[in-house]
Tab-separated table of C-alpha atoms in Angstrom:
chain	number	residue	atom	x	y	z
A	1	UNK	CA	0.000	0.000	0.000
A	2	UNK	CA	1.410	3.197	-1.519
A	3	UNK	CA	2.003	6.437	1.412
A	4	UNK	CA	-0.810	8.586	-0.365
A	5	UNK	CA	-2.724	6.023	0.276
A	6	UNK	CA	-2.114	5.293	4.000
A	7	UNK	CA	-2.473	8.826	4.651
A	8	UNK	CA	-5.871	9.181	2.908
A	9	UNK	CA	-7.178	6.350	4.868
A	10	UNK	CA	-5.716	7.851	7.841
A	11	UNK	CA	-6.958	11.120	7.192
A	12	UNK	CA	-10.162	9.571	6.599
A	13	UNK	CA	-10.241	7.648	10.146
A	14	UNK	CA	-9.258	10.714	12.130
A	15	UNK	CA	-12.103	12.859	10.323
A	16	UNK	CA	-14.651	10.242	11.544
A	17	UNK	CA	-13.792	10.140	15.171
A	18	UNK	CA	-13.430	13.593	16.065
A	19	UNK	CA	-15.938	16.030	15.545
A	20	UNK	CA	-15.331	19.910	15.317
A	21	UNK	CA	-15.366	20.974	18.877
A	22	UNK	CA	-13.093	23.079	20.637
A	23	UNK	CA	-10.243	22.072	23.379
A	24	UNK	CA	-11.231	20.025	26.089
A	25	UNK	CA	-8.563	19.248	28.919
A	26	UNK	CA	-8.929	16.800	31.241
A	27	UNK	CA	-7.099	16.213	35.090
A	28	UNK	CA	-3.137	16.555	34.201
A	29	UNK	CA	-0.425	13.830	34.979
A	30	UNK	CA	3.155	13.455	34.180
A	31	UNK	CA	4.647	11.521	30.879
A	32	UNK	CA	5.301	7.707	31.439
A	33	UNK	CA	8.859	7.089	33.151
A	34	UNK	CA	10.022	5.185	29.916
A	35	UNK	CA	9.088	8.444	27.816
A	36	UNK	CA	10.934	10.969	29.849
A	37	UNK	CA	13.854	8.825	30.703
A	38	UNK	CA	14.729	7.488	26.557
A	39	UNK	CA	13.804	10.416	24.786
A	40	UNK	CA	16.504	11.449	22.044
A	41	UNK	CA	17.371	14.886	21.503
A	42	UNK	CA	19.899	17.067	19.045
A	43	UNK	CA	22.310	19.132	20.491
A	44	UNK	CA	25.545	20.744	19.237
A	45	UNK	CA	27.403	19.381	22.584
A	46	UNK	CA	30.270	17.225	22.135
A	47	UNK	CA	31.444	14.745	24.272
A	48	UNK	CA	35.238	13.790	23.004
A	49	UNK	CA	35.948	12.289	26.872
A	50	UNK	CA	33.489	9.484	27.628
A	51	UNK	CA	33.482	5.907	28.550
A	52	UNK	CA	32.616	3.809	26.016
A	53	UNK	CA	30.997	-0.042	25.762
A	54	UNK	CA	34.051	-2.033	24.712
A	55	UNK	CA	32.311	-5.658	25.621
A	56	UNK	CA	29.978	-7.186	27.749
A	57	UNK	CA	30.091	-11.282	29.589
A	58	UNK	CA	29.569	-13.634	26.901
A	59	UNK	CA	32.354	-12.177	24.883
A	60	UNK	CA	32.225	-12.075	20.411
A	61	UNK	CA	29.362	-14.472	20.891
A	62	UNK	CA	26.762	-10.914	21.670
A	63	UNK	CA	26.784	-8.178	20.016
A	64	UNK	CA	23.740	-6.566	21.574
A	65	UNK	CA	23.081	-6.086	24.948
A	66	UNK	CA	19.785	-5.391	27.198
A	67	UNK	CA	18.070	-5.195	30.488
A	68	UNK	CA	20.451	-7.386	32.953
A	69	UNK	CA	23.158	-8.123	30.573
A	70	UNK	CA	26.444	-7.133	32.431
A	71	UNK	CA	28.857	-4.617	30.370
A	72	UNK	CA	32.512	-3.458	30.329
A	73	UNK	CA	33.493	-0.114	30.300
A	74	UNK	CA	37.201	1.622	29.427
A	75	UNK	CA	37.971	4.647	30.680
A	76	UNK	CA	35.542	4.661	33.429
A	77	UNK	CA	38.000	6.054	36.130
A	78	UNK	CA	35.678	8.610	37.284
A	79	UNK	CA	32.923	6.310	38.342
A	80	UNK	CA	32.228	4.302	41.708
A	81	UNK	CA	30.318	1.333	42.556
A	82	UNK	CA	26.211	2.263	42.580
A	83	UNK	CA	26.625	4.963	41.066
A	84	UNK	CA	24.169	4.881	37.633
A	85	UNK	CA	25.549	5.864	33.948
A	86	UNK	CA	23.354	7.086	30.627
A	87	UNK	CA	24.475	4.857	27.655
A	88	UNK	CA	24.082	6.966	24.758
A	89	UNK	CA	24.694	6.942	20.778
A	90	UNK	CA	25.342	9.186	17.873
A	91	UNK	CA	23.136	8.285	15.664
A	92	UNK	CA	23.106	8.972	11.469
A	93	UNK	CA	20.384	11.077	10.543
A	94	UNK	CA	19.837	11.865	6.678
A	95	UNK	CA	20.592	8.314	4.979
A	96	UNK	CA	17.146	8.051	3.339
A	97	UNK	CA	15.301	10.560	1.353
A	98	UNK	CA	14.364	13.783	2.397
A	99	UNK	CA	10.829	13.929	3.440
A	100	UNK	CA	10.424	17.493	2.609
A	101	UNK	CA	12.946	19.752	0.141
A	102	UNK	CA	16.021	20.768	2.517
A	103	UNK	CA	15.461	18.541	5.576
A	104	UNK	CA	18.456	17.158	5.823
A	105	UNK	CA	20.570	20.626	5.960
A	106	UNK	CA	18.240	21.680	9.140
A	107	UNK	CA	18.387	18.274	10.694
A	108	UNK	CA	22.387	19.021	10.531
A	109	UNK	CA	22.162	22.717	11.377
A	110	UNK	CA	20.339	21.517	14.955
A	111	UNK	CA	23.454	19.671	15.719
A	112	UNK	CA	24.043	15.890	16.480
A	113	UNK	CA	21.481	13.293	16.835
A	114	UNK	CA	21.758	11.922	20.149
A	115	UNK	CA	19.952	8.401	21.219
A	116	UNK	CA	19.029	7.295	24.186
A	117	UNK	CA	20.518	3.840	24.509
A	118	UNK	CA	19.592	3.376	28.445
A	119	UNK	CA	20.775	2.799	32.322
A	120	UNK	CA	23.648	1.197	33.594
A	121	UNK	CA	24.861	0.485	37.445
A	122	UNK	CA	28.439	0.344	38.346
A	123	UNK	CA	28.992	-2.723	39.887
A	124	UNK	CA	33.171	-2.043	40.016
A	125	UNK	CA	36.075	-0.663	38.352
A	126	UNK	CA	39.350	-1.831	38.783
A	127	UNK	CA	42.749	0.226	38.736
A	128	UNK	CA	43.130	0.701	34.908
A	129	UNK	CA	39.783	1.764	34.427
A	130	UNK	CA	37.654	-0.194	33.332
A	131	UNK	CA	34.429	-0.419	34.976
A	132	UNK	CA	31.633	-3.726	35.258
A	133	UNK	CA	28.250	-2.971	35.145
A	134	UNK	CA	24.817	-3.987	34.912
A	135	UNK	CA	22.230	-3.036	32.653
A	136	UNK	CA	19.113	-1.841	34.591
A	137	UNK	CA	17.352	-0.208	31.655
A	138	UNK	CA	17.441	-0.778	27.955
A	139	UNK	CA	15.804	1.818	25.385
A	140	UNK	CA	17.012	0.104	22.709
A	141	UNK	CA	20.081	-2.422	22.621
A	142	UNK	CA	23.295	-1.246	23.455
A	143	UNK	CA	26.072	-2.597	21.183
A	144	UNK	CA	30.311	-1.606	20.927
A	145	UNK	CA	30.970	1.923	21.011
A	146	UNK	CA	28.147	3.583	22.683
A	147	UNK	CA	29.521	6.023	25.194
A	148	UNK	CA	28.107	6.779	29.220
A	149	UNK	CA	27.602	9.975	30.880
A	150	UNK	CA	26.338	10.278	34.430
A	151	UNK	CA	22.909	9.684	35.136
A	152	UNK	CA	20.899	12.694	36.031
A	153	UNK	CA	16.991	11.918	35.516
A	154	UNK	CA	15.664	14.302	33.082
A	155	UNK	CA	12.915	16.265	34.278
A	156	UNK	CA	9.000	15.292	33.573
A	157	UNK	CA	6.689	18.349	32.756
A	158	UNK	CA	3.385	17.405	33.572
A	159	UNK	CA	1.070	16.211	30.806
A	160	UNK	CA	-2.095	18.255	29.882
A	161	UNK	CA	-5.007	15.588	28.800
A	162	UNK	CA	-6.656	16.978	25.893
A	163	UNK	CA	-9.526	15.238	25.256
A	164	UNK	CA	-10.768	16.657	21.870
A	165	UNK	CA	-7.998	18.755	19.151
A	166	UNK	CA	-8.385	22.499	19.479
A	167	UNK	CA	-9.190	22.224	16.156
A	168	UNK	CA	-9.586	26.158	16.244
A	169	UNK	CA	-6.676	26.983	18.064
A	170	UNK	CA	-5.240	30.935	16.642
A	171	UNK	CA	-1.634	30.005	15.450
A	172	UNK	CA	-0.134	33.395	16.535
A	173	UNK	CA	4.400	34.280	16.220
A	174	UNK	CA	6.785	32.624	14.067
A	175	UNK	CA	6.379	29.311	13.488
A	176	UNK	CA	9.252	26.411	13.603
A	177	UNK	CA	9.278	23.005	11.738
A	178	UNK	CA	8.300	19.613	12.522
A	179	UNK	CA	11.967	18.968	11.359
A	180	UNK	CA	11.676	15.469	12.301
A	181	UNK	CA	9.489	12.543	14.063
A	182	UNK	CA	11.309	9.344	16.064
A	183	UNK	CA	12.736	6.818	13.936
A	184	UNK	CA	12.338	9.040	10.762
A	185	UNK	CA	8.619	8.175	10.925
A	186	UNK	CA	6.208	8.818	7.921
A	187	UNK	CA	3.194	10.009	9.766
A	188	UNK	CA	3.162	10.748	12.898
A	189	UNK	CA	0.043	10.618	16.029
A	190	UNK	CA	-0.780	10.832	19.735
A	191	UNK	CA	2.273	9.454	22.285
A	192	UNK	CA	4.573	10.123	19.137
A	193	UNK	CA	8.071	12.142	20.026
A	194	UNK	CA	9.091	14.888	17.669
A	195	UNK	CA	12.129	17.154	17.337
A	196	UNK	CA	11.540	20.988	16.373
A	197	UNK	CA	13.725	23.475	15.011
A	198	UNK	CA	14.274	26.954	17.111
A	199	UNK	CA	15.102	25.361	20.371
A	200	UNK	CA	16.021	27.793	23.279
A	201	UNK	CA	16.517	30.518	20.784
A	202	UNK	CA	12.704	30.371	19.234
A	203	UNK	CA	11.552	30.406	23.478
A	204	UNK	CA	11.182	26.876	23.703
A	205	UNK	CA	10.560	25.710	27.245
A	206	UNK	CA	9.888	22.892	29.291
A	207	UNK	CA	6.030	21.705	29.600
A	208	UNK	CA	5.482	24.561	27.071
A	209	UNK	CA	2.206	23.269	24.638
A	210	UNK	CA	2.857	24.016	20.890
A	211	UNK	CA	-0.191	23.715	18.059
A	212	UNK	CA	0.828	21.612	15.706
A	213	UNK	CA	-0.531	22.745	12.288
A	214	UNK	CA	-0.291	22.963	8.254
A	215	UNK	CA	-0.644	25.553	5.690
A	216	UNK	CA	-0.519	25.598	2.258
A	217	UNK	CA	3.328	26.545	2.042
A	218	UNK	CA	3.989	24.092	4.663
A	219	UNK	CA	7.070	22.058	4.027
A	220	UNK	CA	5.309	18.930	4.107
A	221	UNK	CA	2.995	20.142	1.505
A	222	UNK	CA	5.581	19.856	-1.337
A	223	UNK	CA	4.297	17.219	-3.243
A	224	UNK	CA	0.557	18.432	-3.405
A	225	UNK	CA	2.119	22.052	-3.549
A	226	UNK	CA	4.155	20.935	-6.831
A	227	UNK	CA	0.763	19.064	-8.067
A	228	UNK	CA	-1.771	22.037	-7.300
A	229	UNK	CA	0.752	24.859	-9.395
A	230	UNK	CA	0.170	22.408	-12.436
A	231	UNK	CA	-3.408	22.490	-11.692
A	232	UNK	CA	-3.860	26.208	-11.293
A	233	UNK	CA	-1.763	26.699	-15.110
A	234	UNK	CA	-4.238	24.719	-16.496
A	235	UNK	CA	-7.589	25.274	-15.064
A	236	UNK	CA	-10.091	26.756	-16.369
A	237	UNK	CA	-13.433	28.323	-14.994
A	238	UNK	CA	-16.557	28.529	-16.907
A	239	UNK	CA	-16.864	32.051	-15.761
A	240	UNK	CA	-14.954	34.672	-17.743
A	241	UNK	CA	-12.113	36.385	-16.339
A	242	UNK	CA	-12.073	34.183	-13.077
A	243	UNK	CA	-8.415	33.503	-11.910
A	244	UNK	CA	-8.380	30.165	-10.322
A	245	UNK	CA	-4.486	30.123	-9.798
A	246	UNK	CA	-4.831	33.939	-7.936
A	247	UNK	CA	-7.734	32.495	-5.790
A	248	UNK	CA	-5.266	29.287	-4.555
A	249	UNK	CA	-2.985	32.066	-3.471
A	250	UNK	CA	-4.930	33.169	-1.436
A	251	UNK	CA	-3.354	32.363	2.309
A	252	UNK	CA	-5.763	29.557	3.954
A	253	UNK	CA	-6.229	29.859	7.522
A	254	UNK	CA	-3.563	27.013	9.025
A	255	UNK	CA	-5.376	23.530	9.373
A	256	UNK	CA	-4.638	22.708	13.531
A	257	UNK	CA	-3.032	18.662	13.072
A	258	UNK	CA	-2.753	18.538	16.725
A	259	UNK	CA	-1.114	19.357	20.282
A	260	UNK	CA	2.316	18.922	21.466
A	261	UNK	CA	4.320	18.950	24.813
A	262	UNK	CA	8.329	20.406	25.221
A	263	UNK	CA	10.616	17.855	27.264
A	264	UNK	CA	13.678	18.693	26.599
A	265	UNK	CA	15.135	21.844	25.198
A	266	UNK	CA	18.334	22.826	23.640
A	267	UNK	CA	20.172	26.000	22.363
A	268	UNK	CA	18.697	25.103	18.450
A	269	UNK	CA	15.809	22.048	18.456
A	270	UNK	CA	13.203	20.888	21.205
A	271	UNK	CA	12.093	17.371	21.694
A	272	UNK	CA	8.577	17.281	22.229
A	273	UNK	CA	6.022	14.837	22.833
A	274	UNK	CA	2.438	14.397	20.972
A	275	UNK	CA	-0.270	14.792	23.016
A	276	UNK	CA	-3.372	15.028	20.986
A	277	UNK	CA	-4.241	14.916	17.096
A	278	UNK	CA	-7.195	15.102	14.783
A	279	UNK	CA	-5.435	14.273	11.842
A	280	UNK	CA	-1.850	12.579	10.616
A	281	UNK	CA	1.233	14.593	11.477
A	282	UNK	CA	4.448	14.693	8.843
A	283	UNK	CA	7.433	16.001	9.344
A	284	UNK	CA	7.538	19.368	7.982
A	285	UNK	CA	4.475	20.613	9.498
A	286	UNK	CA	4.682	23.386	11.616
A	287	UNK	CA	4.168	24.376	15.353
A	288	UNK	CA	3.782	27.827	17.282
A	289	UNK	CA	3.832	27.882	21.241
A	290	UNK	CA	-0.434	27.461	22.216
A	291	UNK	CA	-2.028	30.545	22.672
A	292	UNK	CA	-3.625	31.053	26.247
């Protein structure tokens, strides 16, 4: 089954089980512990001084490791016994085809793609260095060469339970891209995580709610964009003088996809979470901070 075609039946699915209304919001809660603590994020930071996964027990026979596998660790001098780590990865971003025109030179421009690869416990380290120590947490395996920082438990904004889309929301300031969903996911929903560009700098910040929307020149609009121009050179109206093509220019009011909440923030992108949608999300769509 082609995309167009999943996203028409999509499309069609959402349509049917919401009904115009405006925002709704339930009692609030926090994020589930999983989501908080293995979200990814992009960052410019560099970490050229790390410990790094060299091994684990079982030796060449594994190459990926999860919950309760034990691990080695070089370089590991600066840890102690109980004491947690982060495994993380730098992960390739921009190996597949762009899903809207220029993706791939903002995805780079927010800095590194950093994964989430889990939790580790120090069970020892010995005098060179190198340090045992137990998986407690896997987000995904871990495998040679991911690289530990010290655990500090990212923080959990509470979670606003929309209950219907504010499918009316005003989309208000200068909007930043959908530059990217998890996994370099087609079409994105509810519970989905989702990096945006502006970060810090755009006044990103944490537990902030963003609209989620598209407009005509939305980025993810290319395709039908590139489709509609051919239609507006060669359409005709019965009535004379009528300028379809003129009329299509026309700016739409933006078309609210859906709700989103800010976990993490950093100096040029925002991670933030899905909360609510009334219709498929792509990357390339386009989010403002919620007006109050």
């Amino acid at each position: 089954m082609s995309c167009k075609i999943k996203y028409l039946l999509l499309s069609a699915g959402f349509a049917l089980a919401i009904r115009p209304a405006a925002a709704q919001t339930a009692p609030s809660h926090h994020f589930g512990a999983s989501q908080i603590a293995c979200s990814n994020y992009f960052s410019p930071q560099r970490y050229p001084h790390v410990a790094r996964l060299i091994g684990a027990r079982g030796g060449m026979q594994v190459s990926l490791f999860t919950t309760g596998d034990v691990l080695y660790l070089n370089h590991a001098g600066q840890y102690h016994r109980g004491e947690f780590v982060r495994l993380m990865r730098v992960a390739s971003v921009g190996q597949e085809t762009e899903q809207f025109p220029g993706q791939f030179g903002i995805l780079s421009h927010m800095g590194a793609f950093f994964e989430t690869v889990g939790r580790a416990k120090i069970l020892r380290v010995d005098p060179r260095g190198i340090a045992v120590a137990r998986m407690t947490l896997a987000c995904q395996p871990a495998q040679v060469g991911d690289f530990a920082l010290a655990w500090h438990a990212n923080p959990s904004p509470i979670r606003p339970q929309l209950t219907r889309a504010a499918w009316s929301a005003p989309v208000r300031g200068r909007a930043q891209l959908i530059a990217m969903g998890r996994n370099m996911a087609g079409i994105l929903g509810a519970n989905d995580e989702i990096y945006l560009t502006g970060g810090a700098a755009a006044g990103a910040r944490l537990g902030q709610v963003w609209t989620l929307f598209r407009r005509r020149n939305s980025p993810s609009n290319w395709q039908f964009k590139t489709e509609s121009e051919g239609m507006n050179r060669s359409s005709t109206h019965p009535e004379p003088g009528l300028n379809v093509g003129a009329l299509r220019a026309i700016p739409e009011p933006a078309d609210i996809l859906g709700s989103a909440v800010i976990i993490r923030v950093e100096p040029r992108s925002a991670t933030a979470i899905i909360i609510a949608s009334r219709a498929p999300i792509l990357a390339g769509d386009q989010a403002v901070p919620a007006a109050r």
